[in-house]
Amino acid sequence: MSYDFNTIEARWQAYWAENGTFKAENNSDKPKYYVLDMFPYPSGAGLHVGHPLGYIASDIYARYKRHKGFNVLHPQGYDSFGLPAEQYAIQTGQHPAITTKDNIARYRQQLDKIGFSFDWSREVKTSDPTFYKWTQWIFIQLFNSWYDNDADKARSVSELEQLFSEEGNTNINAVCDEDVIVFTSEGWNAFSSKEKQEVLLKYRLTYLAETEVNWCPQLGTVLANDEIVNGVSERGGYPVIRKKMTQWSMRISAYAQRLIDGLNTIDWPQPLKDSQTNWIGRSEGASVTFNVKDHDEVIDVFTTRPDTIFGVSFMTLAPEHELVAKITTPEQKAEIEAYIEATAKRSERDRMADVKTISGVFTGAYAEHPFTNEPVPIWIGDYVLAGYGTGAVMAVPCGDQRDYDFAKHFDIDIPNIFEGVDISEEAFADKDNTIIANSDFLNGLKYKKAVKTAIYELEKLGQGKGKINYRLRDAVFSRQRYWGEPFPVYYVDSMPQMIELKHLPIELPEVEKYLPTETGEPPLGRADVWAWDTTKNEVVSNDFIDHDTVFPLELNTMPGWAGSSYYFNRYMEPNNEDEVFSQDAINYWKEVDLYIGGSEHATGHLLYARFWQKFLFDRGIVPVDEFAKKLINQGMILGTSAIVYRISGTNKYVSKGLKDQYDVEELRVDVNMINASDELLPEDLKNWQPQFKDAEFELENGKYIVGREVEKMSKRWFNVVNPDGVCDQYGADSLRLYEMFLGPLEQAKPWNTAGITGVHGFLKKLWKLYHNGDAFGVTDAEPTKDNLKTLHKTIKKVEEDIENFSFNTSVSTFMIAVNELTAQKCNSKEILEPLLILVSPYAPHIAEELWNKLGHNESIATAAFPIFEEKHLVESTKQYPISFNGKMRFTMELPLDLSKEDIEAAVMAHEKTQQQLDGRTPKKVIVVPGKIVNVVG
């Protein structure tokens, strides 16, 4: 009977779906285990073979844990709001919901074809109103919360209002805007409703503020820093400029220290932890206040080196700093404005990364040194960022290389404040070997003592204080897009009001097109029905806005990371219409036990999700403050691109071996046109794309050979391999095994379709092991010692491998086991039945089929994992080499528990010994038990 994998796989995929085989229960006597993949964005291109790598690994572990007796939650869903669907809608006019639905159907078909053990009854889609109802609800919880520094947690705004009414805000230690006014309880109680709302907005964890954002005019939206690559939008490659806009923001900065500390409590890859720690950027130092000469303004700076304050020879403000316009002299105005305009076209990442370019403009204004009152020139420079620290630096060129280079470039004074140090060529930044000089009361002090002394003297003057600073900035939460979660917000007298839970979700309205309006409003500004009626508690036509009972709704939508910041919790009870999840569900599952996904999400999704989890924990909504105990970053499966060589300025293409004779350009072409010998048929290329229709070719030995390069698998490089084709040709079990066999899970590895034949051959050999010709060949025969040894060493190795996520070595172990059992002519059910359970997590379809043939009516998914027994690996006999005068002549298998005398007697009685001695009596017999026997003389 042949191995008909297509029929087998279709049968068992249908069986799992019909029987809800992998459905998890929210209450069980079994221990729980929650395995999760970072859910996909459903693009129109569908999956390529690189995408399932992490899913296969998590599926193996989920299936293994079921075999081990766990109640396993292994859900899947879709991160289905996103810019690509919106861009497609702009280009075609098709509603993003239609595109997204089609893409999801395609993804689901592909995922099912690979045989994942997902609990599809818990499927979520972030663009489904039944899901984003709870995204809106969490936003409201954040709006109604503030961060109490003394309690080090978020608390309800209603408690803050109570404190204000009783004692004002003088003693409130909160994370809030810097420009909060001080008021008494009497002052608070005398405020109007709007004044109170304005004050509270400065404390809320999500708030409205005018901020510098990355604005992409072509996309018509704000982009996060991680959506910009090399100064242009990651999507489309469009220019990005810096622009001030009123945006919703979230005070993730309130959680900066807790986000650092929490990394010590979770089993995540160290490089990823380091990435988050560096992104948060904790530094200790001092806040220093400089008065601006001839102005009432002050400039606050944060410095990690207050000990160098006497080395300040200029100050640099970010070009966007609000003081620039106020303090710039008329003579400098034109040059300053031109510089600001040029800077707006550069992303923050570009400015941070560009350490070679030195640029800046003098404002014409001066600050006063806090100790000497000497004038300090104020410059602007794009190496200072408005969003980091205070957007201003006190420049100490003798102690900072960037300040040094700036001062040299613009011929600014570089005073030396370090004893015995030459700064004629470069700055001196060695804190440990610093001794301060030319610095008044700091002279002769070493770094640590000088820092403390400087802070003490600044505090005495009222011009500074010790401070811990973080690079992490509050997260901009508004996007000028259509295809995103609507805010549950309407505006009364320009102040935001939240819509009650019972009226959620607020669903996206229809719009005629998905572009910003002609007046620059976001796409929702095009909606005709987008106002909130407070009497009917429903969305009504904009024509009804009267600002008494009908008010405008928020026009921005939430960013892509909103839904992904809590989706893992919603999986616990996704069909609950009354709560984001019940307390029973969240207290049972608690957190994700194993999370698998890409390291590229380190400072995006993974940081935001930890922030939301800690907030929900503070408010008593979840029981733990880290959402994933263990995280694994799977490596990337790389594509092998195909390259053709075009002679520059022509439409002629030369074969790989001839390219060095010409000045050529490299073009990547579809790998699916290339055969196993790297040959491309010219006619195939001509028919592929119009640009190649009239191409000419120079062949070598009558063939056109392409170049090859291993790189990221991407549509852009035409090197994508579709898993559907692989499944059709070799089967999903072959795909699963091959992706694991390619190498360690965390490493990048190149895909080569030709290599899959090896694991496919293994599956055919496995199938054959259970058959005798066309008949099923498993019997109740007693297993041999060798059979048991092979089985139990396989159990031991596979269990160790799965626990260590070393899935590639398990595949090798299976191959060895099947080879050994085939050689042993094993047909014993006692051996072959547990072997199937070992194989099942990796190749579930063939395992289910053979399990069923063994007479089982239940899925193999419910079978207990085989128990390793050491005794089967303990050798009871020894193959002794029998030597005569040091030369080995034959071997004897003897029990290991024989005494020396018994071993000697058995050897001497052997007929081959008698032949060797030929009647002679040996001088002596040397016996080393468990090792050798040597007959001498």
PDB file of N, CA, C and O in Angstrom, residues 279-325:
ATOM      1  N   TRP A 279      16.594  50.683  24.544  1.00  0.00           N
ATOM      2  CA  TRP A 279      15.536  51.547  24.014  1.00  0.00           C
ATOM      3  C   TRP A 279      14.964  52.426  25.126  1.00  0.00           C
ATOM      4  O   TRP A 279      14.701  53.606  24.938  1.00  0.00           O
ATOM      5  N   ILE A 280      14.771  51.820  26.299  1.00  0.00           N
ATOM      6  CA  ILE A 280      14.240  52.575  27.444  1.00  0.00           C
ATOM      7  C   ILE A 280      15.278  53.590  27.913  1.00  0.00           C
ATOM      8  O   ILE A 280      14.943  54.717  28.281  1.00  0.00           O
ATOM      9  N   GLY A 281      16.536  53.195  27.919  1.00  0.00           N
ATOM     10  CA  GLY A 281      17.651  54.131  28.107  1.00  0.00           C
ATOM     11  C   GLY A 281      17.683  54.851  29.441  1.00  0.00           C
ATOM     12  O   GLY A 281      17.602  56.072  29.496  1.00  0.00           O
ATOM     13  N   ARG A 282      17.846  54.111  30.510  1.00  0.00           N
ATOM     14  CA  ARG A 282      17.924  54.727  31.846  1.00  0.00           C
ATOM     15  C   ARG A 282      19.295  55.350  32.059  1.00  0.00           C
ATOM     16  O   ARG A 282      20.320  54.749  31.768  1.00  0.00           O
ATOM     17  N   SER A 283      19.312  56.577  32.553  1.00  0.00           N
ATOM     18  CA  SER A 283      20.587  57.224  32.894  1.00  0.00           C
ATOM     19  C   SER A 283      20.393  58.109  34.111  1.00  0.00           C
ATOM     20  O   SER A 283      19.339  58.708  34.299  1.00  0.00           O
ATOM     21  N   GLU A 284      21.436  58.169  34.950  1.00  0.00           N
ATOM     22  CA  GLU A 284      21.398  58.968  36.173  1.00  0.00           C
ATOM     23  C   GLU A 284      22.238  60.225  35.986  1.00  0.00           C
ATOM     24  O   GLU A 284      23.287  60.192  35.351  1.00  0.00           O
ATOM     25  N   GLY A 285      21.769  61.317  36.548  1.00  0.00           N
ATOM     26  CA  GLY A 285      22.500  62.571  36.420  1.00  0.00           C
ATOM     27  C   GLY A 285      21.788  63.694  37.136  1.00  0.00           C
ATOM     28  O   GLY A 285      21.329  63.516  38.262  1.00  0.00           O
ATOM     29  N   ALA A 286      21.692  64.839  36.455  1.00  0.00           N
ATOM     30  CA  ALA A 286      21.088  66.013  37.094  1.00  0.00           C
ATOM     31  C   ALA A 286      20.313  66.826  36.069  1.00  0.00           C
ATOM     32  O   ALA A 286      20.648  66.865  34.891  1.00  0.00           O
ATOM     33  N   SER A 287      19.283  67.466  36.553  1.00  0.00           N
ATOM     34  CA  SER A 287      18.571  68.469  35.762  1.00  0.00           C
ATOM     35  C   SER A 287      19.168  69.821  36.135  1.00  0.00           C
ATOM     36  O   SER A 287      19.287  70.157  37.321  1.00  0.00           O
ATOM     37  N   VAL A 288      19.587  70.585  35.110  1.00  0.00           N
ATOM     38  CA  VAL A 288      20.224  71.888  35.349  1.00  0.00           C
ATOM     39  C   VAL A 288      19.424  72.973  34.637  1.00  0.00           C
ATOM     40  O   VAL A 288      19.012  72.787  33.479  1.00  0.00           O
ATOM     41  N   THR A 289      19.180  74.082  35.331  1.00  0.00           N
ATOM     42  CA  THR A 289      18.413  75.195  34.761  1.00  0.00           C
ATOM     43  C   THR A 289      19.341  76.349  34.414  1.00  0.00           C
ATOM     44  O   THR A 289      20.093  76.845  35.269  1.00  0.00           O
ATOM     45  N   PHE A 290      19.301  76.780  33.151  1.00  0.00           N
ATOM     46  CA  PHE A 290      20.062  77.933  32.673  1.00  0.00           C
ATOM     47  C   PHE A 290      19.070  79.065  32.387  1.00  0.00           C
ATOM     48  O   PHE A 290      18.089  78.863  31.651  1.00  0.00           O
ATOM     49  N   ASN A 291      19.318  80.223  32.947  1.00  0.00           N
ATOM     50  CA  ASN A 291      18.503  81.393  32.605  1.00  0.00           C
ATOM     51  C   ASN A 291      18.950  81.945  31.247  1.00  0.00           C
ATOM     52  O   ASN A 291      20.136  81.914  30.920  1.00  0.00           O
ATOM     53  N   VAL A 292      17.990  82.431  30.465  1.00  0.00           N
ATOM     54  CA  VAL A 292      18.313  83.027  29.158  1.00  0.00           C
ATOM     55  C   VAL A 292      18.475  84.534  29.343  1.00  0.00           C
ATOM     56  O   VAL A 292      17.591  85.206  29.888  1.00  0.00           O
ATOM     57  N   LYS A 293      19.618  85.058  28.922  1.00  0.00           N
ATOM     58  CA  LYS A 293      19.901  86.487  29.095  1.00  0.00           C
ATOM     59  C   LYS A 293      18.886  87.322  28.316  1.00  0.00           C
ATOM     60  O   LYS A 293      18.527  87.010  27.185  1.00  0.00           O
ATOM     61  N   ASP A 294      18.423  88.382  28.982  1.00  0.00           N
ATOM     62  CA  ASP A 294      17.496  89.356  28.384  1.00  0.00           C
ATOM     63  C   ASP A 294      16.136  88.749  28.041  1.00  0.00           C
ATOM     64  O   ASP A 294      15.388  89.270  27.209  1.00  0.00           O
ATOM     65  N   HIS A 295      15.815  87.610  28.671  1.00  0.00           N
ATOM     66  CA  HIS A 295      14.504  86.977  28.495  1.00  0.00           C
ATOM     67  C   HIS A 295      14.040  86.455  29.853  1.00  0.00           C
ATOM     68  O   HIS A 295      14.847  86.245  30.763  1.00  0.00           O
ATOM     69  N   ASP A 296      12.740  86.226  29.973  1.00  0.00           N
ATOM     70  CA  ASP A 296      12.215  85.603  31.195  1.00  0.00           C
ATOM     71  C   ASP A 296      12.235  84.083  31.102  1.00  0.00           C
ATOM     72  O   ASP A 296      11.739  83.393  31.993  1.00  0.00           O
ATOM     73  N   GLU A 297      12.766  83.573  30.006  1.00  0.00           N
ATOM     74  CA  GLU A 297      12.752  82.130  29.765  1.00  0.00           C
ATOM     75  C   GLU A 297      13.931  81.443  30.455  1.00  0.00           C
ATOM     76  O   GLU A 297      14.954  82.059  30.750  1.00  0.00           O
ATOM     77  N   VAL A 298      13.769  80.137  30.672  1.00  0.00           N
ATOM     78  CA  VAL A 298      14.863  79.307  31.180  1.00  0.00           C
ATOM     79  C   VAL A 298      14.990  78.083  30.275  1.00  0.00           C
ATOM     80  O   VAL A 298      14.034  77.679  29.606  1.00  0.00           O
ATOM     81  N   ILE A 299      16.169  77.507  30.275  1.00  0.00           N
ATOM     82  CA  ILE A 299      16.407  76.267  29.532  1.00  0.00           C
ATOM     83  C   ILE A 299      16.805  75.195  30.534  1.00  0.00           C
ATOM     84  O   ILE A 299      17.786  75.355  31.273  1.00  0.00           O
ATOM     85  N   ASP A 300      16.005  74.139  30.576  1.00  0.00           N
ATOM     86  CA  ASP A 300      16.325  73.004  31.437  1.00  0.00           C
ATOM     87  C   ASP A 300      17.037  71.948  30.608  1.00  0.00           C
ATOM     88  O   ASP A 300      16.602  71.618  29.494  1.00  0.00           O
ATOM     89  N   VAL A 301      18.128  71.426  31.140  1.00  0.00           N
ATOM     90  CA  VAL A 301      18.837  70.346  30.451  1.00  0.00           C
ATOM     91  C   VAL A 301      19.022  69.188  31.410  1.00  0.00           C
ATOM     92  O   VAL A 301      19.065  69.367  32.636  1.00  0.00           O
ATOM     93  N   PHE A 302      19.121  67.995  30.857  1.00  0.00           N
ATOM     94  CA  PHE A 302      19.494  66.834  31.659  1.00  0.00           C
ATOM     95  C   PHE A 302      20.901  66.442  31.257  1.00  0.00           C
ATOM     96  O   PHE A 302      21.228  66.372  30.063  1.00  0.00           O
ATOM     97  N   THR A 303      21.754  66.190  32.241  1.00  0.00           N
ATOM     98  CA  THR A 303      23.117  65.770  31.953  1.00  0.00           C
ATOM     99  C   THR A 303      23.516  64.627  32.874  1.00  0.00           C
ATOM    100  O   THR A 303      23.159  64.609  34.061  1.00  0.00           O
ATOM    101  N   THR A 304      24.248  63.683  32.328  1.00  0.00           N
ATOM    102  CA  THR A 304      24.797  62.610  33.159  1.00  0.00           C
ATOM    103  C   THR A 304      26.141  63.023  33.768  1.00  0.00           C
ATOM    104  O   THR A 304      26.678  62.297  34.594  1.00  0.00           O
ATOM    105  N   ARG A 305      26.641  64.206  33.347  1.00  0.00           N
ATOM    106  CA  ARG A 305      27.948  64.665  33.829  1.00  0.00           C
ATOM    107  C   ARG A 305      27.859  66.074  34.425  1.00  0.00           C
ATOM    108  O   ARG A 305      28.471  67.019  33.922  1.00  0.00           O
ATOM    109  N   PRO A 306      27.108  66.227  35.528  1.00  0.00           N
ATOM    110  CA  PRO A 306      27.082  67.551  36.157  1.00  0.00           C
ATOM    111  C   PRO A 306      28.448  67.970  36.682  1.00  0.00           C
ATOM    112  O   PRO A 306      28.688  69.157  36.912  1.00  0.00           O
ATOM    113  N   ASP A 307      29.365  67.011  36.838  1.00  0.00           N
ATOM    114  CA  ASP A 307      30.718  67.340  37.300  1.00  0.00           C
ATOM    115  C   ASP A 307      31.472  68.187  36.275  1.00  0.00           C
ATOM    116  O   ASP A 307      32.468  68.824  36.601  1.00  0.00           O
ATOM    117  N   THR A 308      30.996  68.188  35.027  1.00  0.00           N
ATOM    118  CA  THR A 308      31.701  68.942  33.971  1.00  0.00           C
ATOM    119  C   THR A 308      31.054  70.299  33.700  1.00  0.00           C
ATOM    120  O   THR A 308      31.334  70.924  32.672  1.00  0.00           O
ATOM    121  N   ILE A 309      30.232  70.786  34.583  1.00  0.00           N
ATOM    122  CA  ILE A 309      29.435  71.989  34.311  1.00  0.00           C
ATOM    123  C   ILE A 309      30.300  73.231  34.032  1.00  0.00           C
ATOM    124  O   ILE A 309      29.890  74.124  33.292  1.00  0.00           O
ATOM    125  N   PHE A 310      31.517  73.259  34.595  1.00  0.00           N
ATOM    126  CA  PHE A 310      32.383  74.418  34.332  1.00  0.00           C
ATOM    127  C   PHE A 310      33.051  74.321  32.957  1.00  0.00           C
ATOM    128  O   PHE A 310      33.739  75.254  32.539  1.00  0.00           O
ATOM    129  N   GLY A 311      32.831  73.214  32.262  1.00  0.00           N
ATOM    130  CA  GLY A 311      33.366  73.073  30.915  1.00  0.00           C
ATOM    131  C   GLY A 311      32.361  73.453  29.835  1.00  0.00           C
ATOM    132  O   GLY A 311      32.650  73.342  28.640  1.00  0.00           O
ATOM    133  N   VAL A 312      31.172  73.936  30.249  1.00  0.00           N
ATOM    134  CA  VAL A 312      30.147  74.331  29.272  1.00  0.00           C
ATOM    135  C   VAL A 312      30.610  75.582  28.518  1.00  0.00           C
ATOM    136  O   VAL A 312      30.926  76.608  29.135  1.00  0.00           O
ATOM    137  N   SER A 313      30.658  75.491  27.177  1.00  0.00           N
ATOM    138  CA  SER A 313      31.039  76.674  26.402  1.00  0.00           C
ATOM    139  C   SER A 313      29.955  77.082  25.399  1.00  0.00           C
ATOM    140  O   SER A 313      30.063  78.129  24.772  1.00  0.00           O
ATOM    141  N   PHE A 314      28.944  76.260  25.248  1.00  0.00           N
ATOM    142  CA  PHE A 314      27.772  76.640  24.443  1.00  0.00           C
ATOM    143  C   PHE A 314      26.624  75.708  24.804  1.00  0.00           C
ATOM    144  O   PHE A 314      26.808  74.717  25.531  1.00  0.00           O
ATOM    145  N   MET A 315      25.433  76.041  24.333  1.00  0.00           N
ATOM    146  CA  MET A 315      24.265  75.173  24.502  1.00  0.00           C
ATOM    147  C   MET A 315      23.705  74.883  23.120  1.00  0.00           C
ATOM    148  O   MET A 315      23.815  75.700  22.210  1.00  0.00           O
ATOM    149  N   THR A 316      23.091  73.711  22.976  1.00  0.00           N
ATOM    150  CA  THR A 316      22.439  73.366  21.708  1.00  0.00           C
ATOM    151  C   THR A 316      21.002  72.951  21.971  1.00  0.00           C
ATOM    152  O   THR A 316      20.761  72.083  22.826  1.00  0.00           O
ATOM    153  N   LEU A 317      20.090  73.586  21.253  1.00  0.00           N
ATOM    154  CA  LEU A 317      18.677  73.226  21.330  1.00  0.00           C
ATOM    155  C   LEU A 317      18.302  72.413  20.093  1.00  0.00           C
ATOM    156  O   LEU A 317      18.876  72.597  19.017  1.00  0.00           O
ATOM    157  N   ALA A 318      17.327  71.525  20.267  1.00  0.00           N
ATOM    158  CA  ALA A 318      16.752  70.867  19.099  1.00  0.00           C
ATOM    159  C   ALA A 318      16.110  71.937  18.223  1.00  0.00           C
ATOM    160  O   ALA A 318      15.532  72.902  18.740  1.00  0.00           O
ATOM    161  N   PRO A 319      16.190  71.816  16.905  1.00  0.00           N
ATOM    162  CA  PRO A 319      15.585  72.833  16.037  1.00  0.00           C
ATOM    163  C   PRO A 319      14.093  73.035  16.317  1.00  0.00           C
ATOM    164  O   PRO A 319      13.560  74.124  16.111  1.00  0.00           O
ATOM    165  N   GLU A 320      13.416  71.976  16.827  1.00  0.00           N
ATOM    166  CA  GLU A 320      11.972  72.073  17.090  1.00  0.00           C
ATOM    167  C   GLU A 320      11.661  72.659  18.470  1.00  0.00           C
ATOM    168  O   GLU A 320      10.485  72.829  18.810  1.00  0.00           O
ATOM    169  N   HIS A 321      12.679  72.918  19.280  1.00  0.00           N
ATOM    170  CA  HIS A 321      12.456  73.396  20.654  1.00  0.00           C
ATOM    171  C   HIS A 321      11.605  74.664  20.637  1.00  0.00           C
ATOM    172  O   HIS A 321      11.820  75.581  19.838  1.00  0.00           O
ATOM    173  N   GLU A 322      10.629  74.704  21.540  1.00  0.00           N
ATOM    174  CA  GLU A 322       9.665  75.817  21.543  1.00  0.00           C
ATOM    175  C   GLU A 322      10.315  77.172  21.823  1.00  0.00           C
ATOM    176  O   GLU A 322       9.789  78.211  21.437  1.00  0.00           O
ATOM    177  N   LEU A 323      11.475  77.184  22.460  1.00  0.00           N
ATOM    178  CA  LEU A 323      12.129  78.459  22.778  1.00  0.00           C
ATOM    179  C   LEU A 323      12.834  79.091  21.582  1.00  0.00           C
ATOM    180  O   LEU A 323      13.127  80.288  21.591  1.00  0.00           O
ATOM    181  N   VAL A 324      13.099  78.271  20.556  1.00  0.00           N
ATOM    182  CA  VAL A 324      13.901  78.773  19.436  1.00  0.00           C
ATOM    183  C   VAL A 324      13.279  80.035  18.840  1.00  0.00           C
ATOM    184  O   VAL A 324      13.939  81.052  18.624  1.00  0.00           O
ATOM    185  N   ALA A 325      11.980  79.989  18.579  1.00  0.00           N
ATOM    186  CA  ALA A 325      11.301  81.138  17.960  1.00  0.00           C
ATOM    187  C   ALA A 325      11.306  82.351  18.892  1.00  0.00           C
ATOM    188  O   ALA A 325      11.355  83.505  18.431  1.00  0.00           O
TER     189      ALA A 325
END
